[in-house]
PDB file of C-alpha atoms in Angstrom:
ATOM      1  CA  MET A  30     -37.019 -21.664  27.341  1.00  0.00           C
ATOM      2  CA  SER A  31     -38.953 -18.703  28.714  1.00  0.00           C
ATOM      3  CA  PRO A  32     -42.656 -18.530  27.781  1.00  0.00           C
ATOM      4  CA  PHE A  33     -41.854 -15.020  26.564  1.00  0.00           C
ATOM      5  CA  SER A  34     -39.157 -16.170  24.116  1.00  0.00           C
ATOM      6  CA  GLY A  35     -40.177 -16.386  20.496  1.00  0.00           C
ATOM      7  CA  PRO A  36     -39.166 -15.669  16.892  1.00  0.00           C
ATOM      8  CA  ALA A  37     -37.738 -12.249  17.877  1.00  0.00           C
ATOM      9  CA  THR A  38     -37.685 -11.292  14.196  1.00  0.00           C
ATOM     10  CA  PRO A  39     -35.542  -8.192  13.570  1.00  0.00           C
ATOM     11  CA  MET A  40     -37.015  -5.154  11.897  1.00  0.00           C
ATOM     12  CA  SER A  41     -37.243  -5.481   8.136  1.00  0.00           C
ATOM     13  CA  PRO A  42     -35.213  -2.935   6.119  1.00  0.00           C
ATOM     14  CA  SER A  43     -38.268  -1.162   4.690  1.00  0.00           C
ATOM     15  CA  ALA A  44     -40.323  -1.088   7.906  1.00  0.00           C
ATOM     16  CA  ILE A  45     -39.135   2.250   9.283  1.00  0.00           C
ATOM     17  CA  ALA A  46     -39.491   3.941   5.891  1.00  0.00           C
ATOM     18  CA  GLN A  47     -43.077   2.690   5.698  1.00  0.00           C
ATOM     19  CA  ALA A  48     -43.805   3.809   9.274  1.00  0.00           C
ATOM     20  CA  ALA A  49     -42.339   7.236   8.523  1.00  0.00           C
ATOM     21  CA  ARG A  50     -44.760   7.570   5.622  1.00  0.00           C
ATOM     22  CA  GLN A  51     -47.680   6.549   7.836  1.00  0.00           C
ATOM     23  CA  LEU A  52     -46.705   9.086  10.492  1.00  0.00           C
ATOM     24  CA  ASP A  53     -45.605  11.703   7.961  1.00  0.00           C
ATOM     25  CA  CYS A  54     -42.316  12.127   9.823  1.00  0.00           C
ATOM     26  CA  ASP A  55     -38.653  11.642   9.039  1.00  0.00           C
ATOM     27  CA  GLU A  56     -37.017   8.283   9.682  1.00  0.00           C
ATOM     28  CA  ALA A  57     -34.500   9.852  12.072  1.00  0.00           C
ATOM     29  CA  ALA A  58     -37.326  10.678  14.495  1.00  0.00           C
ATOM     30  CA  ILE A  59     -38.328   7.006  14.752  1.00  0.00           C
ATOM     31  CA  HIS A  60     -34.707   5.921  15.144  1.00  0.00           C
ATOM     32  CA  ALA A  61     -34.343   8.482  17.949  1.00  0.00           C
ATOM     33  CA  VAL A  62     -37.227   6.966  19.908  1.00  0.00           C
ATOM     34  CA  ILE A  63     -35.773   3.465  19.542  1.00  0.00           C
ATOM     35  CA  GLU A  64     -32.352   4.658  20.716  1.00  0.00           C
ATOM     36  CA  ILE A  65     -33.688   6.354  23.837  1.00  0.00           C
ATOM     37  CA  GLU A  66     -36.291   3.732  24.754  1.00  0.00           C
ATOM     38  CA  SER A  67     -34.488   0.450  24.136  1.00  0.00           C
ATOM     39  CA  LYS A  68     -31.628   0.344  21.593  1.00  0.00           C
ATOM     40  CA  GLY A  69     -33.344  -2.786  20.263  1.00  0.00           C
ATOM     41  CA  GLY A  70     -36.510  -4.734  20.901  1.00  0.00           C
ATOM     42  CA  PHE A  71     -35.181  -8.065  22.239  1.00  0.00           C
ATOM     43  CA  ASP A  72     -32.746  -9.338  24.848  1.00  0.00           C
ATOM     44  CA  HIS A  73     -30.171 -12.130  24.480  1.00  0.00           C
ATOM     45  CA  ALA A  74     -32.838 -14.733  25.353  1.00  0.00           C
ATOM     46  CA  ARG A  75     -35.039 -13.631  22.410  1.00  0.00           C
ATOM     47  CA  ARG A  76     -37.531 -12.017  24.771  1.00  0.00           C
ATOM     48  CA  PRO A  77     -38.976  -8.538  24.239  1.00  0.00           C
ATOM     49  CA  ARG A  78     -37.175  -5.972  26.360  1.00  0.00           C
ATOM     50  CA  ILE A  79     -39.393  -5.005  29.291  1.00  0.00           C
ATOM     51  CA  LEU A  80     -39.520  -2.811  32.360  1.00  0.00           C
ATOM     52  CA  PHE A  81     -41.943  -3.932  35.056  1.00  0.00           C
ATOM     53  CA  GLU A  82     -43.756  -1.025  36.768  1.00  0.00           C
ATOM     54  CA  ARG A  83     -44.801  -1.885  40.317  1.00  0.00           C
ATOM     55  CA  HIS A  84     -47.032   1.184  40.685  1.00  0.00           C
ATOM     56  CA  TYR A  85     -49.088   0.040  37.678  1.00  0.00           C
ATOM     57  CA  PHE A  86     -49.516  -3.391  39.234  1.00  0.00           C
ATOM     58  CA  HIS A  87     -50.567  -1.752  42.503  1.00  0.00           C
ATOM     59  CA  ARG A  88     -53.183   0.338  40.710  1.00  0.00           C
ATOM     60  CA  LEU A  89     -54.528  -2.472  38.560  1.00  0.00           C
ATOM     61  CA  THR A  90     -54.864  -4.873  41.496  1.00  0.00           C
ATOM     62  CA  GLY A  91     -56.162  -2.373  44.027  1.00  0.00           C
ATOM     63  CA  GLY A  92     -53.016  -2.726  46.130  1.00  0.00           C
ATOM     64  CA  ARG A  93     -54.051  -6.113  47.477  1.00  0.00           C
ATOM     65  CA  PHE A  94     -50.531  -7.544  47.018  1.00  0.00           C
ATOM     66  CA  ASP A  95     -48.605  -4.618  48.503  1.00  0.00           C
ATOM     67  CA  ALA A  96     -47.972  -6.210  51.889  1.00  0.00           C
ATOM     68  CA  GLU A  97     -46.710  -9.562  50.624  1.00  0.00           C
ATOM     69  CA  ALA A  98     -44.734  -8.313  47.618  1.00  0.00           C
ATOM     70  CA  PRO A  99     -43.805  -4.623  47.889  1.00  0.00           C
ATOM     71  CA  ASP A 100     -41.069  -4.961  45.256  1.00  0.00           C
ATOM     72  CA  ILE A 101     -43.644  -5.785  42.587  1.00  0.00           C
ATOM     73  CA  SER A 102     -46.708  -3.969  43.981  1.00  0.00           C
ATOM     74  CA  HIS A 103     -46.343  -0.511  45.494  1.00  0.00           C
ATOM     75  CA  ARG A 104     -48.176   2.777  45.210  1.00  0.00           C
ATOM     76  CA  ARG A 105     -44.922   4.581  44.395  1.00  0.00           C
ATOM     77  CA  TRP A 106     -43.075   4.200  41.117  1.00  0.00           C
ATOM     78  CA  GLY A 107     -39.471   3.013  41.079  1.00  0.00           C
ATOM     79  CA  GLY A 108     -37.853   0.005  42.718  1.00  0.00           C
ATOM     80  CA  TYR A 109     -37.062  -1.475  39.331  1.00  0.00           C
ATOM     81  CA  GLY A 110     -33.908  -3.372  40.209  1.00  0.00           C
ATOM     82  CA  ARG A 111     -31.546  -4.632  37.545  1.00  0.00           C
ATOM     83  CA  GLY A 112     -32.563  -5.035  33.937  1.00  0.00           C
ATOM     84  CA  SER A 113     -31.883  -8.752  34.184  1.00  0.00           C
ATOM     85  CA  ALA A 114     -34.446  -9.012  37.010  1.00  0.00           C
ATOM     86  CA  GLN A 115     -37.406  -7.675  35.040  1.00  0.00           C
ATOM     87  CA  TYR A 116     -38.728 -11.008  33.813  1.00  0.00           C
ATOM     88  CA  SER A 117     -38.503 -12.637  37.219  1.00  0.00           C
ATOM     89  CA  ARG A 118     -40.515  -9.720  38.613  1.00  0.00           C
ATOM     90  CA  LEU A 119     -43.049 -10.027  35.789  1.00  0.00           C
ATOM     91  CA  GLU A 120     -43.399 -13.784  36.260  1.00  0.00           C
ATOM     92  CA  ARG A 121     -43.937 -13.438  40.015  1.00  0.00           C
ATOM     93  CA  ALA A 122     -46.613 -10.832  39.386  1.00  0.00           C
ATOM     94  CA  ALA A 123     -48.226 -13.044  36.735  1.00  0.00           C
ATOM     95  CA  GLU A 124     -48.644 -15.810  39.323  1.00  0.00           C
ATOM     96  CA  LEU A 125     -50.734 -13.362  41.360  1.00  0.00           C
ATOM     97  CA  ASP A 126     -52.678 -11.727  38.494  1.00  0.00           C
ATOM     98  CA  ARG A 127     -51.512 -12.457  34.954  1.00  0.00           C
ATOM     99  CA  GLU A 128     -53.516  -9.823  33.101  1.00  0.00           C
ATOM    100  CA  ALA A 129     -52.526  -7.066  35.508  1.00  0.00           C
ATOM    101  CA  ALA A 130     -48.893  -8.182  35.317  1.00  0.00           C
ATOM    102  CA  LEU A 131     -48.773  -8.044  31.511  1.00  0.00           C
ATOM    103  CA  ARG A 132     -50.422  -4.624  31.556  1.00  0.00           C
ATOM    104  CA  SER A 133     -47.863  -3.406  34.112  1.00  0.00           C
ATOM    105  CA  ALA A 134     -44.771  -3.838  31.918  1.00  0.00           C
ATOM    106  CA  SER A 135     -43.481  -1.692  29.069  1.00  0.00           C
ATOM    107  CA  TRP A 136     -42.635  -3.807  26.029  1.00  0.00           C
ATOM    108  CA  GLY A 137     -40.315  -3.960  23.076  1.00  0.00           C
ATOM    109  CA  ALA A 138     -38.325  -1.515  20.994  1.00  0.00           C
ATOM    110  CA  PHE A 139     -40.617   1.383  21.873  1.00  0.00           C
ATOM    111  CA  GLN A 140     -41.315   0.401  25.496  1.00  0.00           C
ATOM    112  CA  ILE A 141     -45.091   0.709  25.190  1.00  0.00           C
ATOM    113  CA  MET A 142     -47.003  -0.115  28.362  1.00  0.00           C
ATOM    114  CA  GLY A 143     -49.097  -3.252  28.152  1.00  0.00           C
ATOM    115  CA  ASP A 144     -51.897  -1.193  29.683  1.00  0.00           C
ATOM    116  CA  ASN A 145     -52.044   0.657  26.346  1.00  0.00           C
ATOM    117  CA  TYR A 146     -52.859  -2.460  24.328  1.00  0.00           C
ATOM    118  CA  GLY A 147     -56.187  -0.986  23.198  1.00  0.00           C
ATOM    119  CA  ALA A 148     -54.536   2.189  21.896  1.00  0.00           C
ATOM    120  CA  CYS A 149     -52.208  -0.053  19.880  1.00  0.00           C
ATOM    121  CA  GLY A 150     -55.128  -1.770  18.157  1.00  0.00           C
ATOM    122  CA  PHE A 151     -55.450  -4.968  20.215  1.00  0.00           C
ATOM    123  CA  ASP A 152     -58.589  -6.345  21.876  1.00  0.00           C
ATOM    124  CA  GLN A 153     -56.670  -8.085  24.660  1.00  0.00           C
ATOM    125  CA  VAL A 154     -53.327  -7.630  26.356  1.00  0.00           C
ATOM    126  CA  GLU A 155     -52.430 -11.262  25.559  1.00  0.00           C
ATOM    127  CA  ALA A 156     -52.660 -10.468  21.841  1.00  0.00           C
ATOM    128  CA  PHE A 157     -50.475  -7.403  22.331  1.00  0.00           C
ATOM    129  CA  VAL A 158     -47.829  -9.439  24.173  1.00  0.00           C
ATOM    130  CA  ALA A 159     -47.929 -12.147  21.490  1.00  0.00           C
ATOM    131  CA  ALA A 160     -47.170  -9.467  18.890  1.00  0.00           C
ATOM    132  CA  MET A 161     -44.293  -8.165  21.008  1.00  0.00           C
ATOM    133  CA  ILE A 162     -42.846 -11.685  21.160  1.00  0.00           C
ATOM    134  CA  GLU A 163     -43.183 -12.108  17.392  1.00  0.00           C
ATOM    135  CA  GLY A 164     -40.881  -9.396  16.040  1.00  0.00           C
ATOM    136  CA  GLU A 165     -39.773  -5.792  15.769  1.00  0.00           C
ATOM    137  CA  ASP A 166     -42.040  -5.054  12.811  1.00  0.00           C
ATOM    138  CA  GLN A 167     -44.931  -5.732  15.194  1.00  0.00           C
ATOM    139  CA  HIS A 168     -43.340  -3.385  17.756  1.00  0.00           C
ATOM    140  CA  LEU A 169     -43.222  -0.700  15.081  1.00  0.00           C
ATOM    141  CA  ALA A 170     -46.829  -1.263  13.986  1.00  0.00           C
ATOM    142  CA  ALA A 171     -47.992  -0.939  17.602  1.00  0.00           C
ATOM    143  CA  PHE A 172     -45.960   2.261  17.952  1.00  0.00           C
ATOM    144  CA  VAL A 173     -47.559   3.797  14.860  1.00  0.00           C
ATOM    145  CA  ALA A 174     -51.079   2.900  16.049  1.00  0.00           C
ATOM    146  CA  PHE A 175     -50.347   4.211  19.549  1.00  0.00           C
ATOM    147  CA  LEU A 176     -49.042   7.567  18.321  1.00  0.00           C
ATOM    148  CA  GLN A 177     -51.971   8.033  15.987  1.00  0.00           C
ATOM    149  CA  SER A 178     -54.539   7.122  18.654  1.00  0.00           C
ATOM    150  CA  GLN A 179     -52.923   9.443  21.226  1.00  0.00           C
ATOM    151  CA  LYS A 180     -52.327  12.273  18.743  1.00  0.00           C
ATOM    152  CA  LEU A 181     -48.583  12.099  19.302  1.00  0.00           C
ATOM    153  CA  ASP A 182     -47.750  11.794  15.615  1.00  0.00           C
ATOM    154  CA  ARG A 183     -47.849  15.591  15.184  1.00  0.00           C
ATOM    155  CA  PRO A 184     -45.248  16.438  17.861  1.00  0.00           C
ATOM    156  CA  LEU A 185     -43.009  13.656  16.515  1.00  0.00           C
ATOM    157  CA  ARG A 186     -43.362  15.081  13.010  1.00  0.00           C
ATOM    158  CA  ASP A 187     -42.663  18.627  14.275  1.00  0.00           C
ATOM    159  CA  HIS A 188     -39.763  17.514  16.484  1.00  0.00           C
ATOM    160  CA  ASP A 189     -41.580  19.086  19.424  1.00  0.00           C
ATOM    161  CA  TRP A 190     -39.710  16.859  21.840  1.00  0.00           C
ATOM    162  CA  ALA A 191     -41.108  18.337  25.056  1.00  0.00           C
ATOM    163  CA  ARG A 192     -44.684  17.792  23.916  1.00  0.00           C
ATOM    164  CA  PHE A 193     -43.883  14.332  22.590  1.00  0.00           C
ATOM    165  CA  ALA A 194     -42.072  13.293  25.779  1.00  0.00           C
ATOM    166  CA  ARG A 195     -44.893  14.598  27.984  1.00  0.00           C
ATOM    167  CA  GLY A 196     -47.416  12.450  26.122  1.00  0.00           C
ATOM    168  CA  TYR A 197     -45.173   9.433  25.666  1.00  0.00           C
ATOM    169  CA  ASN A 198     -43.231   9.310  28.940  1.00  0.00           C
ATOM    170  CA  GLY A 199     -45.550  11.141  31.317  1.00  0.00           C
ATOM    171  CA  PRO A 200     -45.484  14.451  33.195  1.00  0.00           C
ATOM    172  CA  ALA A 201     -42.156  13.644  34.924  1.00  0.00           C
ATOM    173  CA  PHE A 202     -40.322  13.558  31.586  1.00  0.00           C
ATOM    174  CA  ARG A 203     -38.133  16.552  32.449  1.00  0.00           C
ATOM    175  CA  LYS A 204     -36.715  14.799  35.496  1.00  0.00           C
ATOM    176  CA  HIS A 205     -35.205  12.187  33.202  1.00  0.00           C
ATOM    177  CA  ARG A 206     -34.456  14.708  30.414  1.00  0.00           C
ATOM    178  CA  TYR A 207     -36.390  12.625  27.893  1.00  0.00           C
ATOM    179  CA  ASP A 208     -36.993  15.634  25.662  1.00  0.00           C
ATOM    180  CA  GLU A 209     -33.315  16.633  25.630  1.00  0.00           C
ATOM    181  CA  ARG A 210     -32.160  13.073  25.021  1.00  0.00           C
ATOM    182  CA  LEU A 211     -34.657  12.591  22.187  1.00  0.00           C
ATOM    183  CA  ALA A 212     -33.567  15.845  20.570  1.00  0.00           C
ATOM    184  CA  ALA A 213     -29.903  14.838  20.772  1.00  0.00           C
ATOM    185  CA  ALA A 214     -30.641  11.375  19.366  1.00  0.00           C
ATOM    186  CA  TRP A 215     -32.638  12.887  16.511  1.00  0.00           C
ATOM    187  CA  ARG A 216     -29.746  15.200  15.626  1.00  0.00           C
ATOM    188  CA  ARG A 217     -27.382  12.245  15.541  1.00  0.00           C
ATOM    189  CA  HIS A 218     -29.657  10.188  13.308  1.00  0.00           C
ATOM    190  CA  SER A 219     -30.348  13.162  11.079  1.00  0.00           C
ATOM    191  CA  CYS A 220     -26.696  13.359  10.041  1.00  0.00           C
ATOM    192  CA  ARG A 221     -26.887  12.243   6.452  1.00  0.00           C
ATOM    193  CA  GLY A 222     -25.293   8.878   5.861  1.00  0.00           C
ATOM    194  CA  LEU A 223     -24.047   8.545   9.447  1.00  0.00           C
ATOM    195  CA  LEU A 224     -24.360   5.064  10.945  1.00  0.00           C
ATOM    196  CA  ARG A 225     -23.969   4.544  14.685  1.00  0.00           C
ATOM    197  CA  GLU A 226     -25.102   2.243  17.477  1.00  0.00           C
ATOM    198  CA  GLY A 227     -28.889   2.018  17.230  1.00  0.00           C
ATOM    199  CA  SER A 228     -28.968   2.383  13.417  1.00  0.00           C
ATOM    200  CA  ARG A 229     -30.548  -0.422  11.453  1.00  0.00           C
ATOM    201  CA  GLY A 230     -31.552  -1.430   7.959  1.00  0.00           C
ATOM    202  CA  ALA A 231     -29.965  -2.190   4.596  1.00  0.00           C
ATOM    203  CA  ALA A 232     -27.048   0.219   5.097  1.00  0.00           C
ATOM    204  CA  VAL A 233     -26.100  -1.565   8.326  1.00  0.00           C
ATOM    205  CA  ARG A 234     -26.300  -4.944   6.598  1.00  0.00           C
ATOM    206  CA  ARG A 235     -23.901  -3.681   3.927  1.00  0.00           C
ATOM    207  CA  LEU A 236     -21.547  -2.375   6.632  1.00  0.00           C
ATOM    208  CA  GLN A 237     -21.584  -5.724   8.448  1.00  0.00           C
ATOM    209  CA  GLU A 238     -20.779  -7.521   5.202  1.00  0.00           C
ATOM    210  CA  GLN A 239     -17.820  -5.191   4.650  1.00  0.00           C
ATOM    211  CA  LEU A 240     -16.591  -5.819   8.195  1.00  0.00           C
ATOM    212  CA  GLY A 241     -16.970  -9.594   7.787  1.00  0.00           C
ATOM    213  CA  ILE A 242     -19.187 -10.020  10.829  1.00  0.00           C
ATOM    214  CA  SER A 243     -22.627 -11.534  11.429  1.00  0.00           C
ATOM    215  CA  VAL A 244     -25.260  -9.759   9.325  1.00  0.00           C
ATOM    216  CA  ASP A 245     -28.550  -8.859  11.006  1.00  0.00           C
ATOM    217  CA  GLY A 246     -29.067  -5.228   9.983  1.00  0.00           C
ATOM    218  CA  ILE A 247     -28.813  -3.987  13.580  1.00  0.00           C
ATOM    219  CA  PHE A 248     -25.925  -1.740  14.624  1.00  0.00           C
ATOM    220  CA  GLY A 249     -25.384  -3.145  18.106  1.00  0.00           C
ATOM    221  CA  ALA A 250     -22.412  -3.563  20.408  1.00  0.00           C
ATOM    222  CA  GLN A 251     -20.717  -6.196  18.195  1.00  0.00           C
ATOM    223  CA  THR A 252     -20.906  -3.979  15.122  1.00  0.00           C
ATOM    224  CA  ALA A 253     -19.688  -0.947  17.073  1.00  0.00           C
ATOM    225  CA  ALA A 254     -16.699  -2.942  18.350  1.00  0.00           C
ATOM    226  CA  ALA A 255     -15.903  -4.125  14.822  1.00  0.00           C
ATOM    227  CA  VAL A 256     -16.078  -0.556  13.503  1.00  0.00           C
ATOM    228  CA  ARG A 257     -13.733   0.724  16.227  1.00  0.00           C
ATOM    229  CA  SER A 258     -11.301  -2.122  15.547  1.00  0.00           C
ATOM    230  CA  PHE A 259     -11.305  -1.318  11.823  1.00  0.00           C
ATOM    231  CA  GLN A 260     -10.811   2.396  12.524  1.00  0.00           C
ATOM    232  CA  ARG A 261      -7.830   1.724  14.790  1.00  0.00           C
ATOM    233  CA  LYS A 262      -6.185  -0.496  12.169  1.00  0.00           C
ATOM    234  CA  ARG A 263      -6.613   2.267   9.578  1.00  0.00           C
ATOM    235  CA  GLY A 264      -5.317   5.010  11.879  1.00  0.00           C
ATOM    236  CA  LEU A 265      -8.695   6.710  12.170  1.00  0.00           C
ATOM    237  CA  ALA A 266     -10.432   8.122  15.224  1.00  0.00           C
ATOM    238  CA  ALA A 267     -11.969   5.042  16.853  1.00  0.00           C
ATOM    239  CA  ASP A 268     -15.332   6.618  17.677  1.00  0.00           C
ATOM    240  CA  GLY A 269     -17.530   3.779  16.362  1.00  0.00           C
ATOM    241  CA  LEU A 270     -19.316   6.148  13.951  1.00  0.00           C
ATOM    242  CA  VAL A 271     -19.488   5.389  10.237  1.00  0.00           C
ATOM    243  CA  GLY A 272     -19.403   8.611   8.266  1.00  0.00           C
ATOM    244  CA  PRO A 273     -17.763   9.575   4.953  1.00  0.00           C
ATOM    245  CA  ILE A 274     -14.158   9.028   6.151  1.00  0.00           C
ATOM    246  CA  THR A 275     -14.755   5.553   7.580  1.00  0.00           C
ATOM    247  CA  ARG A 276     -16.954   4.649   4.622  1.00  0.00           C
ATOM    248  CA  ASP A 277     -14.184   5.603   2.192  1.00  0.00           C
ATOM    249  CA  ALA A 278     -11.686   3.570   4.210  1.00  0.00           C
ATOM    250  CA  LEU A 279     -13.989   0.541   4.036  1.00  0.00           C
ATOM    251  CA  THR A 280     -14.265   0.918   0.257  1.00  0.00           C
ATOM    252  CA  ARG A 281     -10.486   1.165  -0.099  1.00  0.00           C
ATOM    253  CA  ALA A 282     -10.022  -1.884   2.125  1.00  0.00           C
ATOM    254  CA  ALA A 283     -12.415  -3.860  -0.072  1.00  0.00           C
ATOM    255  CA  LEU A 284     -10.519  -2.818  -3.209  1.00  0.00           C
ATOM    256  CA  ASP A 285      -7.187  -3.729  -1.614  1.00  0.00           C
ATOM    257  CA  SER A 286      -8.595  -7.145  -0.701  1.00  0.00           C
ATOM    258  CA  GLN A 287      -9.709  -7.757  -4.289  1.00  0.00           C
ATOM    259  CA  LYS A 288      -6.249  -6.857  -5.632  1.00  0.00           C
ATOM    260  CA  ALA A 289      -4.442  -9.128  -3.174  1.00  0.00           C
TER     261      ALA A 289
END
């Protein structure tokens, strides 16, 4: 088992509502950030999702490992490789300088850089990483603290996506269209009662129960596939979105099952 595997506790149903109150924002705004940054805080091995940033490692170590390991230490950003390679890159860097390595990765559902551990309310990066390993509620708590410390709660509340993306993703945010993608994700999550991939909470748990699949409260690929399968069987547009039409069809299916 990886040293970065742990409980990987999913987000509790009330966590986002509580965070929205703390940030004085709507819940859709928080869901939008999760969708764009990670679509979920953990991978299949119960490890926090990460992205290792070689230019951070270069800066934090003074470039002393550039010559021997340019793929994990380089003055230029990029060179990420596949998502599945991120932990091997992190572990190689940790053998050279563990603290710098942990600070050089973005972590969890909100992809917060380890270098920002202090802004998230932690005294040491090891404590920050331990919280990331623990569960998504901890990811959310770190996100709230980070936004408040960096004064990014106001642009999130105002849906000022350009200002939020500049502070959260850096000055190159336009190159990756972070502001446009966040705005689009927020519009999707703002649709009243609409459930889609990336949604989570009690409503998703209820949906999973109706579909007869594993219940974890997270609308991931398995749930999306089950929704599309149900929609096809009922002659509906198989778009994987759960709005009023699909919801009514699920209710009718449940009633038909009870009568049978």
